[in-house]
Amino acid sequence: PFWTTHSPPNGYRCRCSIRSLSEHQARARSGPGKGLNNPALLEDGTPALPDKGWDYNPSDRLAGVNKALADKRGKSSPVLMQALDAKLAGMETINNEFISAKTVKEAEKYLIDNNIVDFADFGKIKDVAIVNEWNKALFETITEFPELRANQKFTGSCQAQYAWWHKKTTAQYIEDAIKQGYSKIDAEYWAKRVIKKPIVTDRLAHSSTSQYVTGVAINEKYSATKNGIKLLHDGLKRDVETGFHPNSCDKVKYIVDHELGHQLDNLLGLKKDIEIIDLFSTTTNTEVSEYATKNIDEFIAES
């Protein structure tokens, strides 16, 4: 029970941490006024208690939110609390089980409604089977690892992703230029000169960290036509057979998982982690594809 109220941080700028000990280690460190089942004491002998409002376990986020709400309800207006409840409800994932869509537009709306991404646009992709396969892999990963959700601002086709980035970036450039004293005509002129839409490569998919469109996307070249879809499936199968991709990685789910691996690297800075660097330097192409042994970004994504 102690840890439900004393798990760090226990106040602003708190630097406390937790270290696991065996019972033997804990008993060895025990002494007068400290140790097993004894509360920590301040220098004046009084119990060391968390600061006001910090007496909860951060790992139980929902309990922390509910406690904070309970403390506020008696002091806030019913209208304000109803608005806050509605906001919190909108932040929660609606379902824990993926539901396939019947149309691409329905699939786009499903991801947004279920708080998986901020925006979805599959552009010229009309094959709902491909979109559902993509969405299911994305949905299951984000639901299991919600920390990745914050950076999923866009999913869909690479072409639509770049078009959305270009639109948003251009609008922001014009707004900033006008604030600096430029006329709207001059701002629009320079926006056209300065902001260029990125070119989509021949990759099956990519992971973006660009402003407004952070997230994963699939190339329309391999998913917008019957011939493109055939190229996609044939290419995935061939990449496994030739060792370019690992075994069993011949499905659309693999593409999503791989690109989310890049998102994970971006979130945690894995390529700078000493243990990851050591693993990369000693890994052979019997464990991952040869490509992944030569590029740490791809090593992380593939692994």
Coordinates of N, CA, C and O in Angstrom, one line a residue, residues 45-206:
G45 N 12.4 14.0 12.4 CA 11.7 12.8 12.9 C 10.3 12.6 12.5 O 9.7 11.6 12.7
T46 N 9.7 13.6 11.7 CA 8.4 13.4 11.2 C 8.4 12.6 9.9 O 9.4 12.6 9.2
P47 N 7.3 11.9 9.6 CA 7.2 11.1 8.3 C 7.5 12.0 7.1 O 7.0 13.1 7.0
A48 N 8.2 11.4 6.1 CA 8.4 12.1 4.9 C 7.2 11.8 4.0 O 7.1 10.7 3.4
L49 N 6.4 12.8 3.8 CA 5.1 12.6 3.0 C 5.3 13.3 1.7 O 6.0 14.3 1.5
P50 N 4.6 12.8 0.6 CA 4.6 13.5 -0.7 C 4.0 14.9 -0.5 O 3.2 15.1 0.3
D51 N 4.4 15.8 -1.4 CA 3.8 17.1 -1.4 C 2.3 17.0 -1.8 O 1.9 16.0 -2.3
K52 N 1.6 18.0 -1.5 CA 0.1 18.0 -1.7 C -0.1 17.8 -3.2 O 0.4 18.5 -4.1
G53 N -1.0 16.8 -3.5 CA -1.3 16.5 -4.9 C -0.4 15.5 -5.5 O -0.7 15.1 -6.7
W54 N 0.6 15.1 -4.9 CA 1.6 14.1 -5.5 C 1.5 12.7 -4.8 O 2.3 11.9 -5.1
D55 N 0.5 12.5 -4.0 CA 0.4 11.2 -3.3 C -0.4 10.2 -4.1 O -1.5 9.8 -3.7
Y56 N 0.2 9.8 -5.2 CA -0.4 8.8 -6.1 C 0.7 8.1 -6.8 O 1.8 8.6 -6.9
N57 N 0.3 6.9 -7.4 CA 1.3 6.2 -8.2 C 1.2 6.5 -9.7 O 0.1 6.3 -10.3
P58 N 2.2 7.1 -10.3 CA 2.1 7.6 -11.7 C 1.8 6.4 -12.6 O 1.3 6.7 -13.7
S59 N 2.2 5.2 -12.3 CA 2.0 4.1 -13.2 C 0.5 3.8 -13.3 O 0.0 3.2 -14.3
D60 N -0.3 4.2 -12.3 CA -1.8 4.0 -12.4 C -2.4 5.4 -12.8 O -2.9 6.1 -12.0
R61 N -2.2 5.7 -14.1 CA -2.6 7.0 -14.5 C -4.1 7.3 -14.3 O -4.5 8.4 -13.9
L62 N -4.9 6.3 -14.6 CA -6.4 6.5 -14.5 C -6.8 6.8 -13.0 O -7.6 7.7 -12.8
A63 N -6.2 6.1 -12.1 CA -6.5 6.3 -10.7 C -6.0 7.7 -10.3 O -6.7 8.4 -9.5
G64 N -4.9 8.2 -10.8 CA -4.4 9.5 -10.5 C -5.3 10.6 -11.0 O -5.7 11.5 -10.3
V65 N -5.8 10.4 -12.2 CA -6.8 11.3 -12.8 C -8.1 11.3 -12.0 O -8.6 12.4 -11.7
N66 N -8.6 10.1 -11.7 CA -9.8 10.1 -10.9 C -9.7 10.7 -9.5 O -10.6 11.4 -9.1
K67 N -8.6 10.5 -8.9 CA -8.3 11.2 -7.6 C -8.3 12.7 -7.7 O -8.9 13.4 -6.9
A68 N -7.6 13.2 -8.7 CA -7.6 14.6 -9.0 C -9.0 15.2 -9.2 O -9.3 16.2 -8.7
L69 N -9.7 14.4 -10.0 CA -11.1 14.9 -10.3 C -12.0 14.9 -9.1 O -12.7 15.9 -8.9
A70 N -11.8 13.9 -8.3 CA -12.6 13.8 -7.1 C -12.3 15.0 -6.1 O -13.2 15.5 -5.5
D71 N -11.0 15.3 -6.1 CA -10.6 16.5 -5.2 C -11.2 17.8 -5.7 O -11.5 18.7 -5.0
K72 N -11.4 17.9 -7.1 CA -11.8 19.1 -7.7 C -13.3 19.3 -7.7 O -13.9 20.4 -7.8
R73 N -14.0 18.1 -7.7 CA -15.5 18.2 -7.9 C -16.2 19.1 -6.9 O -17.2 19.8 -7.2
G74 N -15.8 19.0 -5.6 CA -16.4 19.8 -4.6 C -16.2 21.3 -4.8 O -16.9 22.1 -4.2
K75 N -15.1 21.7 -5.6 CA -14.8 23.1 -5.7 C -15.1 23.7 -7.0 O -15.0 24.9 -7.2
S76 N -15.5 22.9 -8.0 CA -15.7 23.4 -9.4 C -17.2 23.3 -9.7 O -18.0 22.5 -9.1
S77 N -17.6 24.1 -10.7 CA -19.0 24.1 -11.1 C -19.4 22.8 -11.8 O -18.5 22.3 -12.5
P78 N -20.6 22.4 -11.7 CA -21.1 21.2 -12.4 C -20.8 21.3 -13.9 O -20.5 20.3 -14.6
V79 N -21.0 22.5 -14.5 CA -20.9 22.7 -15.9 C -19.4 22.4 -16.4 O -19.2 21.7 -17.4
L80 N -18.5 22.9 -15.6 CA -17.1 22.8 -15.9 C -16.7 21.3 -15.8 O -16.0 20.8 -16.7
M81 N -17.2 20.6 -14.8 CA -16.8 19.2 -14.6 C -17.4 18.3 -15.7 O -16.8 17.4 -16.2
Q82 N -18.6 18.7 -16.2 CA -19.2 17.9 -17.3 C -18.4 18.1 -18.5 O -18.2 17.1 -19.3
A83 N -17.9 19.3 -18.8 CA -17.1 19.6 -19.9 C -15.8 18.8 -19.9 O -15.3 18.2 -20.8
L84 N -15.2 18.7 -18.7 CA -14.0 18.0 -18.5 C -14.2 16.5 -18.7 O -13.4 15.8 -19.3
D85 N -15.3 16.0 -18.1 CA -15.6 14.5 -18.3 C -15.7 14.2 -19.8 O -15.3 13.1 -20.2
A86 N -16.4 15.1 -20.5 CA -16.6 14.9 -22.0 C -15.2 14.9 -22.7 O -15.0 14.0 -23.6
K87 N -14.3 15.8 -22.3 CA -13.0 15.8 -22.9 C -12.2 14.6 -22.6 O -11.6 14.0 -23.5
L88 N -12.2 14.1 -21.4 CA -11.5 12.9 -21.0 C -12.1 11.7 -21.8 O -11.3 10.8 -22.2
A89 N -13.4 11.6 -21.9 CA -14.0 10.5 -22.6 C -13.6 10.5 -24.1 O -13.3 9.4 -24.7
G90 N -13.4 11.7 -24.7 CA -13.0 11.8 -26.1 C -11.5 11.4 -26.3 O -11.1 11.0 -27.3
M91 N -10.7 11.4 -25.2 CA -9.3 11.0 -25.3 C -9.1 9.5 -25.2 O -8.1 9.0 -25.4
E92 N -10.1 8.8 -24.7 CA -10.0 7.3 -24.5 C -10.2 6.6 -25.8 O -11.0 7.0 -26.7
T93 N -9.6 5.5 -26.0 CA -9.8 4.6 -27.1 C -11.2 4.0 -27.0 O -11.5 3.5 -25.9
I94 N -12.0 4.0 -28.0 CA -13.4 3.6 -27.9 C -13.5 2.0 -27.8 O -14.2 1.5 -27.0
N95 N -12.7 1.3 -28.6 CA -12.7 -0.1 -28.6 C -11.3 -0.7 -28.5 O -10.4 -0.1 -29.0
N96 N -11.2 -1.8 -27.9 CA -9.9 -2.5 -27.8 C -9.8 -3.6 -28.8 O -8.7 -4.2 -28.9
E97 N -10.8 -3.8 -29.6 CA -10.8 -4.8 -30.7 C -11.0 -4.1 -32.0 O -12.0 -3.3 -32.2
F98 N -10.1 -4.3 -33.0 CA -10.3 -3.7 -34.3 C -11.5 -4.1 -35.0 O -11.8 -5.3 -35.0
I99 N -12.1 -3.2 -35.7 CA -13.3 -3.5 -36.5 C -13.0 -3.0 -37.9 O -12.7 -1.9 -38.2
S100 N -13.1 -4.0 -38.9 CA -12.8 -3.7 -40.3 C -13.9 -2.7 -40.9 O -15.0 -2.8 -40.5
A101 N -13.4 -1.8 -41.7 CA -14.3 -0.9 -42.4 C -14.8 -1.4 -43.7 O -14.2 -2.3 -44.3
K102 N -15.9 -0.9 -44.2 CA -16.4 -1.3 -45.5 C -15.9 -0.4 -46.6 O -15.9 -0.8 -47.8
T103 N -15.5 0.8 -46.3 CA -15.0 1.7 -47.3 C -13.7 2.4 -46.8 O -13.5 2.4 -45.5
V104 N -12.9 3.0 -47.7 CA -11.7 3.6 -47.2 C -12.0 4.9 -46.4 O -11.4 5.1 -45.4
K105 N -13.0 5.6 -46.8 CA -13.4 6.8 -46.0 C -13.8 6.4 -44.6 O -13.5 7.1 -43.6
E106 N -14.6 5.3 -44.5 CA -15.0 4.8 -43.2 C -13.8 4.4 -42.4 O -13.7 4.6 -41.1
A107 N -12.8 3.8 -43.0 CA -11.6 3.4 -42.4 C -10.8 4.6 -41.8 O -10.2 4.5 -40.7
E108 N -10.7 5.6 -42.6 CA -10.0 6.9 -42.2 C -10.7 7.4 -40.9 O -10.0 7.8 -39.9
K109 N -12.0 7.5 -41.0 CA -12.8 8.0 -39.8 C -12.6 7.2 -38.6 O -12.6 7.7 -37.5
Y110 N -12.6 5.9 -38.8 CA -12.4 4.9 -37.7 C -11.2 5.2 -36.9 O -11.2 5.2 -35.6
L111 N -10.1 5.4 -37.5 CA -8.8 5.7 -36.8 C -8.9 6.9 -36.0 O -8.4 7.0 -34.9
I112 N -9.5 8.0 -36.6 CA -9.6 9.3 -35.9 C -10.5 9.1 -34.7 O -10.2 9.6 -33.6
D113 N -11.7 8.5 -34.9 CA -12.7 8.4 -33.9 C -12.2 7.5 -32.7 O -12.6 7.7 -31.5
N114 N -11.3 6.6 -33.0 CA -10.7 5.7 -31.9 C -9.4 6.2 -31.4 O -8.7 5.5 -30.7
N115 N -9.1 7.5 -31.7 CA -7.9 8.1 -31.1 C -6.6 7.4 -31.4 O -5.7 7.2 -30.6
I116 N -6.4 6.9 -32.7 CA -5.2 6.3 -33.1 C -4.3 7.3 -33.8 O -3.1 7.2 -33.6
V117 N -4.9 8.2 -34.6 CA -4.1 9.2 -35.3 C -4.9 10.5 -35.2 O -6.1 10.5 -34.9
D118 N -4.2 11.6 -35.5 CA -4.9 12.9 -35.6 C -5.7 13.0 -36.9 O -6.8 13.6 -37.0
F119 N -5.0 12.5 -38.0 CA -5.6 12.7 -39.3 C -5.2 11.5 -40.2 O -4.1 11.0 -40.1
A120 N -6.2 11.1 -41.1 CA -5.9 9.9 -41.9 C -6.4 10.3 -43.4 O -7.5 10.8 -43.5
D121 N -5.6 10.0 -44.3 CA -5.9 10.2 -45.7 C -5.1 9.2 -46.6 O -3.9 9.3 -46.7
F122 N -5.9 8.3 -47.2 CA -5.2 7.3 -48.0 C -5.2 7.7 -49.5 O -4.8 6.8 -50.4
G123 N -5.5 8.9 -49.8 CA -5.3 9.4 -51.2 C -6.0 8.6 -52.2 O -7.2 8.4 -52.2
K124 N -5.3 8.1 -53.2 CA -5.8 7.4 -54.3 C -6.0 5.9 -54.0 O -6.5 5.1 -54.9
I125 N -5.7 5.4 -52.8 CA -5.9 4.0 -52.5 C -7.3 3.7 -52.3 O -8.0 4.3 -51.4
K126 N -7.9 2.8 -53.0 CA -9.3 2.5 -52.9 C -9.6 1.1 -52.5 O -10.7 0.7 -52.2
D127 N -8.5 0.3 -52.4 CA -8.6 -1.1 -52.0 C -8.8 -1.2 -50.4 O -7.8 -1.0 -49.7
V128 N -10.0 -1.4 -50.0 CA -10.3 -1.4 -48.5 C -9.6 -2.5 -47.8 O -9.3 -2.4 -46.6
A129 N -9.3 -3.6 -48.5 CA -8.6 -4.7 -47.8 C -7.2 -4.3 -47.4 O -6.8 -4.6 -46.3
I130 N -6.5 -3.6 -48.3 CA -5.1 -3.1 -48.0 C -5.2 -2.1 -46.8 O -4.4 -2.2 -45.8
V131 N -6.2 -1.2 -46.9 CA -6.3 -0.2 -45.8 C -6.7 -0.8 -44.5 O -6.1 -0.5 -43.5
N132 N -7.6 -1.8 -44.5 CA -7.9 -2.5 -43.2 C -6.7 -3.2 -42.6 O -6.5 -3.3 -41.4
E133 N -6.0 -3.9 -43.5 CA -4.8 -4.6 -43.0 C -3.8 -3.6 -42.4 O -3.2 -3.9 -41.3
W134 N -3.6 -2.5 -43.1 CA -2.7 -1.4 -42.5 C -3.2 -0.9 -41.2 O -2.5 -0.8 -40.2
N135 N -4.5 -0.6 -41.2 CA -5.1 0.0 -40.0 C -5.1 -0.9 -38.8 O -4.9 -0.5 -37.7
K136 N -5.4 -2.2 -39.1 CA -5.4 -3.2 -38.0 C -4.1 -3.2 -37.3 O -4.0 -3.3 -36.0
A137 N -3.0 -3.3 -38.1 CA -1.6 -3.4 -37.5 C -1.3 -2.1 -36.7 O -0.8 -2.2 -35.6
L138 N -1.7 -1.0 -37.2 CA -1.5 0.3 -36.5 C -2.3 0.4 -35.3 O -1.8 0.8 -34.2
F139 N -3.6 0.0 -35.4 CA -4.5 0.0 -34.2 C -4.0 -0.8 -33.1 O -4.0 -0.4 -31.9
E140 N -3.6 -2.1 -33.4 CA -3.2 -3.0 -32.3 C -1.9 -2.5 -31.6 O -1.8 -2.7 -30.4
T141 N -1.0 -1.9 -32.4 CA 0.2 -1.5 -31.8 C 0.0 -0.3 -30.9 O 0.5 -0.2 -29.8
I142 N -0.7 0.7 -31.4 CA -1.0 1.9 -30.6 C -1.8 1.6 -29.4 O -1.6 2.2 -28.3
T143 N -2.8 0.7 -29.5 CA -3.6 0.3 -28.4 C -2.8 -0.3 -27.3 O -2.9 -0.1 -26.1
E144 N -1.8 -1.2 -27.7 CA -0.9 -1.9 -26.7 C 0.1 -1.0 -26.2 O 0.5 -1.1 -25.0
F145 N 0.6 -0.1 -27.0 CA 1.7 0.8 -26.6 C 1.3 2.3 -26.8 O 1.7 2.9 -27.8
P146 N 0.4 2.8 -25.9 CA -0.2 4.2 -26.1 C 0.8 5.3 -26.1 O 0.5 6.4 -26.6
E147 N 2.1 5.0 -25.6 CA 3.1 6.1 -25.6 C 3.4 6.5 -27.0 O 3.8 7.7 -27.3
L148 N 3.2 5.6 -28.0 CA 3.5 6.0 -29.4 C 2.5 6.9 -30.0 O 2.7 7.5 -31.1
R149 N 1.3 7.0 -29.4 CA 0.2 7.7 -30.0 C 0.5 9.2 -30.2 O 0.1 9.8 -31.2
A150 N 1.2 9.8 -29.2 CA 1.4 11.2 -29.3 C 2.0 11.7 -30.6 O 1.7 12.8 -31.1
N151 N 2.8 10.9 -31.2 CA 3.5 11.3 -32.5 C 2.8 10.8 -33.7 O 3.3 11.1 -34.9
Q152 N 1.6 10.2 -33.6 CA 0.9 9.7 -34.8 C -0.1 10.8 -35.2 O -1.3 10.7 -34.9
K153 N 0.4 11.8 -35.9 CA -0.4 12.8 -36.4 C -1.1 12.5 -37.7 O -2.1 13.2 -38.1
F154 N -0.5 11.6 -38.5 CA -1.0 11.3 -39.8 C -0.7 9.8 -40.1 O 0.3 9.3 -39.8
T155 N -1.7 9.2 -40.8 CA -1.4 7.9 -41.5 C -2.2 7.9 -42.8 O -3.2 8.7 -42.9
G156 N -1.8 7.1 -43.7 CA -2.5 7.1 -45.0 C -1.5 6.8 -46.1 O -0.5 6.0 -45.9
S157 N -1.6 7.5 -47.3 CA -0.6 7.3 -48.3 C 0.5 8.3 -48.2 O 0.3 9.4 -47.7
C158 N 1.7 7.9 -48.7 CA 2.8 8.8 -48.7 C 2.5 10.1 -49.4 O 2.9 11.2 -49.0
Q159 N 1.8 9.9 -50.6 CA 1.5 11.1 -51.4 C 0.6 12.0 -50.7 O 0.8 13.3 -50.7
A160 N -0.4 11.5 -50.1 CA -1.4 12.4 -49.3 C -0.7 13.0 -48.1 O -1.0 14.2 -47.8
Q161 N 0.2 12.3 -47.5 CA 1.0 12.8 -46.4 C 1.8 14.0 -46.8 O 1.8 15.0 -46.1
Y162 N 2.5 13.9 -47.9 CA 3.3 15.0 -48.3 C 2.5 16.2 -48.8 O 2.8 17.4 -48.6
A163 N 1.3 15.9 -49.4 CA 0.4 17.0 -49.8 C -0.1 17.7 -48.6 O -0.2 19.0 -48.6
W164 N -0.5 17.0 -47.5 CA -1.0 17.6 -46.3 C 0.1 18.4 -45.6 O -0.1 19.5 -45.1
W165 N 1.4 17.9 -45.6 CA 2.5 18.7 -45.0 C 2.7 20.0 -45.8 O 2.9 21.0 -45.2
H166 N 2.6 19.9 -47.1 CA 2.8 21.1 -48.0 C 1.7 22.1 -47.7 O 2.0 23.3 -47.6
K167 N 0.5 21.7 -47.6 CA -0.6 22.6 -47.4 C -0.5 23.3 -46.0 O -0.6 24.5 -45.9
K168 N -0.2 22.5 -45.0 CA -0.1 23.0 -43.6 C 1.1 24.0 -43.5 O 1.1 25.0 -42.9
T169 N 2.3 23.5 -44.1 CA 3.5 24.3 -44.0 C 3.4 25.6 -44.7 O 3.8 26.7 -44.3
T170 N 2.8 25.6 -45.9 CA 2.5 26.8 -46.7 C 1.7 27.8 -45.9 O 2.0 29.0 -45.9
A171 N 0.6 27.3 -45.4 CA -0.3 28.1 -44.6 C 0.4 28.8 -43.5 O 0.2 30.0 -43.2
Q172 N 1.2 28.0 -42.7 CA 1.9 28.6 -41.6 C 3.0 29.6 -42.0 O 3.1 30.7 -41.4
Y173 N 3.6 29.4 -43.2 CA 4.6 30.3 -43.7 C 3.9 31.6 -44.0 O 4.5 32.7 -43.7
I174 N 2.8 31.6 -44.7 CA 2.1 32.8 -45.1 C 1.6 33.5 -43.9 O 1.7 34.8 -43.8
E175 N 1.1 32.8 -42.9 CA 0.6 33.5 -41.7 C 1.8 34.2 -41.0 O 1.6 35.3 -40.5
D176 N 2.9 33.5 -40.9 CA 4.1 34.1 -40.2 C 4.6 35.3 -41.0 O 5.0 36.4 -40.4
A177 N 4.6 35.3 -42.3 CA 5.1 36.4 -43.1 C 4.2 37.6 -43.0 O 4.7 38.7 -42.9
I178 N 2.9 37.4 -43.0 CA 2.0 38.5 -42.8 C 2.2 39.2 -41.4 O 2.2 40.4 -41.3
K179 N 2.4 38.4 -40.4 CA 2.7 38.9 -39.1 C 4.0 39.8 -39.1 O 4.1 40.7 -38.3
Q180 N 4.9 39.4 -39.9 CA 6.1 40.2 -40.0 C 6.0 41.4 -40.9 O 7.0 42.2 -41.1
G181 N 4.8 41.7 -41.5 CA 4.6 42.9 -42.3 C 4.5 42.7 -43.7 O 4.3 43.7 -44.5
Y182 N 4.7 41.5 -44.2 CA 4.5 41.2 -45.7 C 3.0 41.3 -46.1 O 2.1 41.0 -45.3
S183 N 2.7 41.7 -47.3 CA 1.4 41.7 -47.8 C 1.0 40.2 -48.1 O 1.9 39.4 -48.2
K184 N -0.3 39.9 -48.2 CA -0.7 38.6 -48.4 C -0.2 38.1 -49.8 O 0.2 36.9 -49.9
I185 N -0.2 39.0 -50.8 CA 0.3 38.6 -52.1 C 1.8 38.3 -52.1 O 2.2 37.2 -52.7
D186 N 2.6 39.1 -51.4 CA 4.0 38.8 -51.3 C 4.3 37.5 -50.5 O 5.1 36.7 -50.8
A187 N 3.5 37.3 -49.4 CA 3.7 36.1 -48.6 C 3.4 34.9 -49.4 O 4.1 33.9 -49.3
E188 N 2.3 34.9 -50.2 CA 1.9 33.8 -51.0 C 3.0 33.5 -52.1 O 3.3 32.4 -52.5
Y189 N 3.5 34.6 -52.7 CA 4.6 34.5 -53.7 C 5.8 33.8 -53.1 O 6.3 32.8 -53.7
W190 N 6.3 34.2 -52.0 CA 7.5 33.6 -51.4 C 7.2 32.2 -50.9 O 8.1 31.4 -50.9
A191 N 6.0 31.9 -50.5 CA 5.6 30.6 -50.0 C 5.8 29.6 -51.2 O 6.3 28.5 -51.0
K192 N 5.4 30.0 -52.4 CA 5.5 29.1 -53.5 C 7.0 28.9 -53.9 O 7.3 27.9 -54.4
R193 N 7.8 30.0 -53.7 CA 9.2 29.8 -54.0 C 10.0 29.0 -53.0 O 10.9 28.3 -53.3
V194 N 9.6 29.1 -51.7 CA 10.3 28.5 -50.7 C 9.8 27.1 -50.3 O 10.6 26.2 -50.1
I195 N 8.5 26.9 -50.2 CA 8.0 25.6 -49.7 C 7.8 24.7 -50.9 O 6.9 24.9 -51.7
K196 N 8.5 23.6 -51.0 CA 8.5 22.6 -52.0 C 7.9 21.3 -51.5 O 8.3 20.9 -50.4
K197 N 7.0 20.7 -52.3 CA 6.4 19.4 -51.8 C 7.5 18.3 -52.0 O 8.1 18.2 -53.1
P198 N 7.7 17.5 -51.0 CA 8.7 16.4 -51.1 C 8.3 15.4 -52.1 O 7.1 15.3 -52.5
I199 N 9.3 14.7 -52.7 CA 9.0 13.7 -53.7 C 9.0 12.3 -53.1 O 9.9 12.0 -52.3
V200 N 8.0 11.6 -53.4 CA 7.8 10.2 -52.8 C 8.8 9.3 -53.6 O 8.8 9.2 -54.8
T201 N 9.6 8.5 -52.9 CA 10.5 7.6 -53.5 C 9.8 6.3 -53.9 O 8.6 6.2 -53.7
D202 N 10.6 5.3 -54.3 CA 10.0 4.0 -54.6 C 9.8 3.1 -53.4 O 9.5 1.9 -53.6
R203 N 10.1 3.5 -52.2 CA 9.9 2.7 -51.1 C 8.5 2.2 -50.9 O 7.5 3.0 -51.3
L204 N 8.3 1.1 -50.3 CA 6.9 0.6 -50.0 C 6.2 1.5 -49.1 O 5.0 1.7 -49.2
A205 N 6.9 2.1 -48.1 CA 6.3 2.9 -47.1 C 7.4 3.7 -46.5 O 8.6 3.5 -46.7
H206 N 7.0 4.7 -45.6 CA 8.0 5.4 -44.9 C 7.4 5.9 -43.5 O 6.2 5.9 -43.3

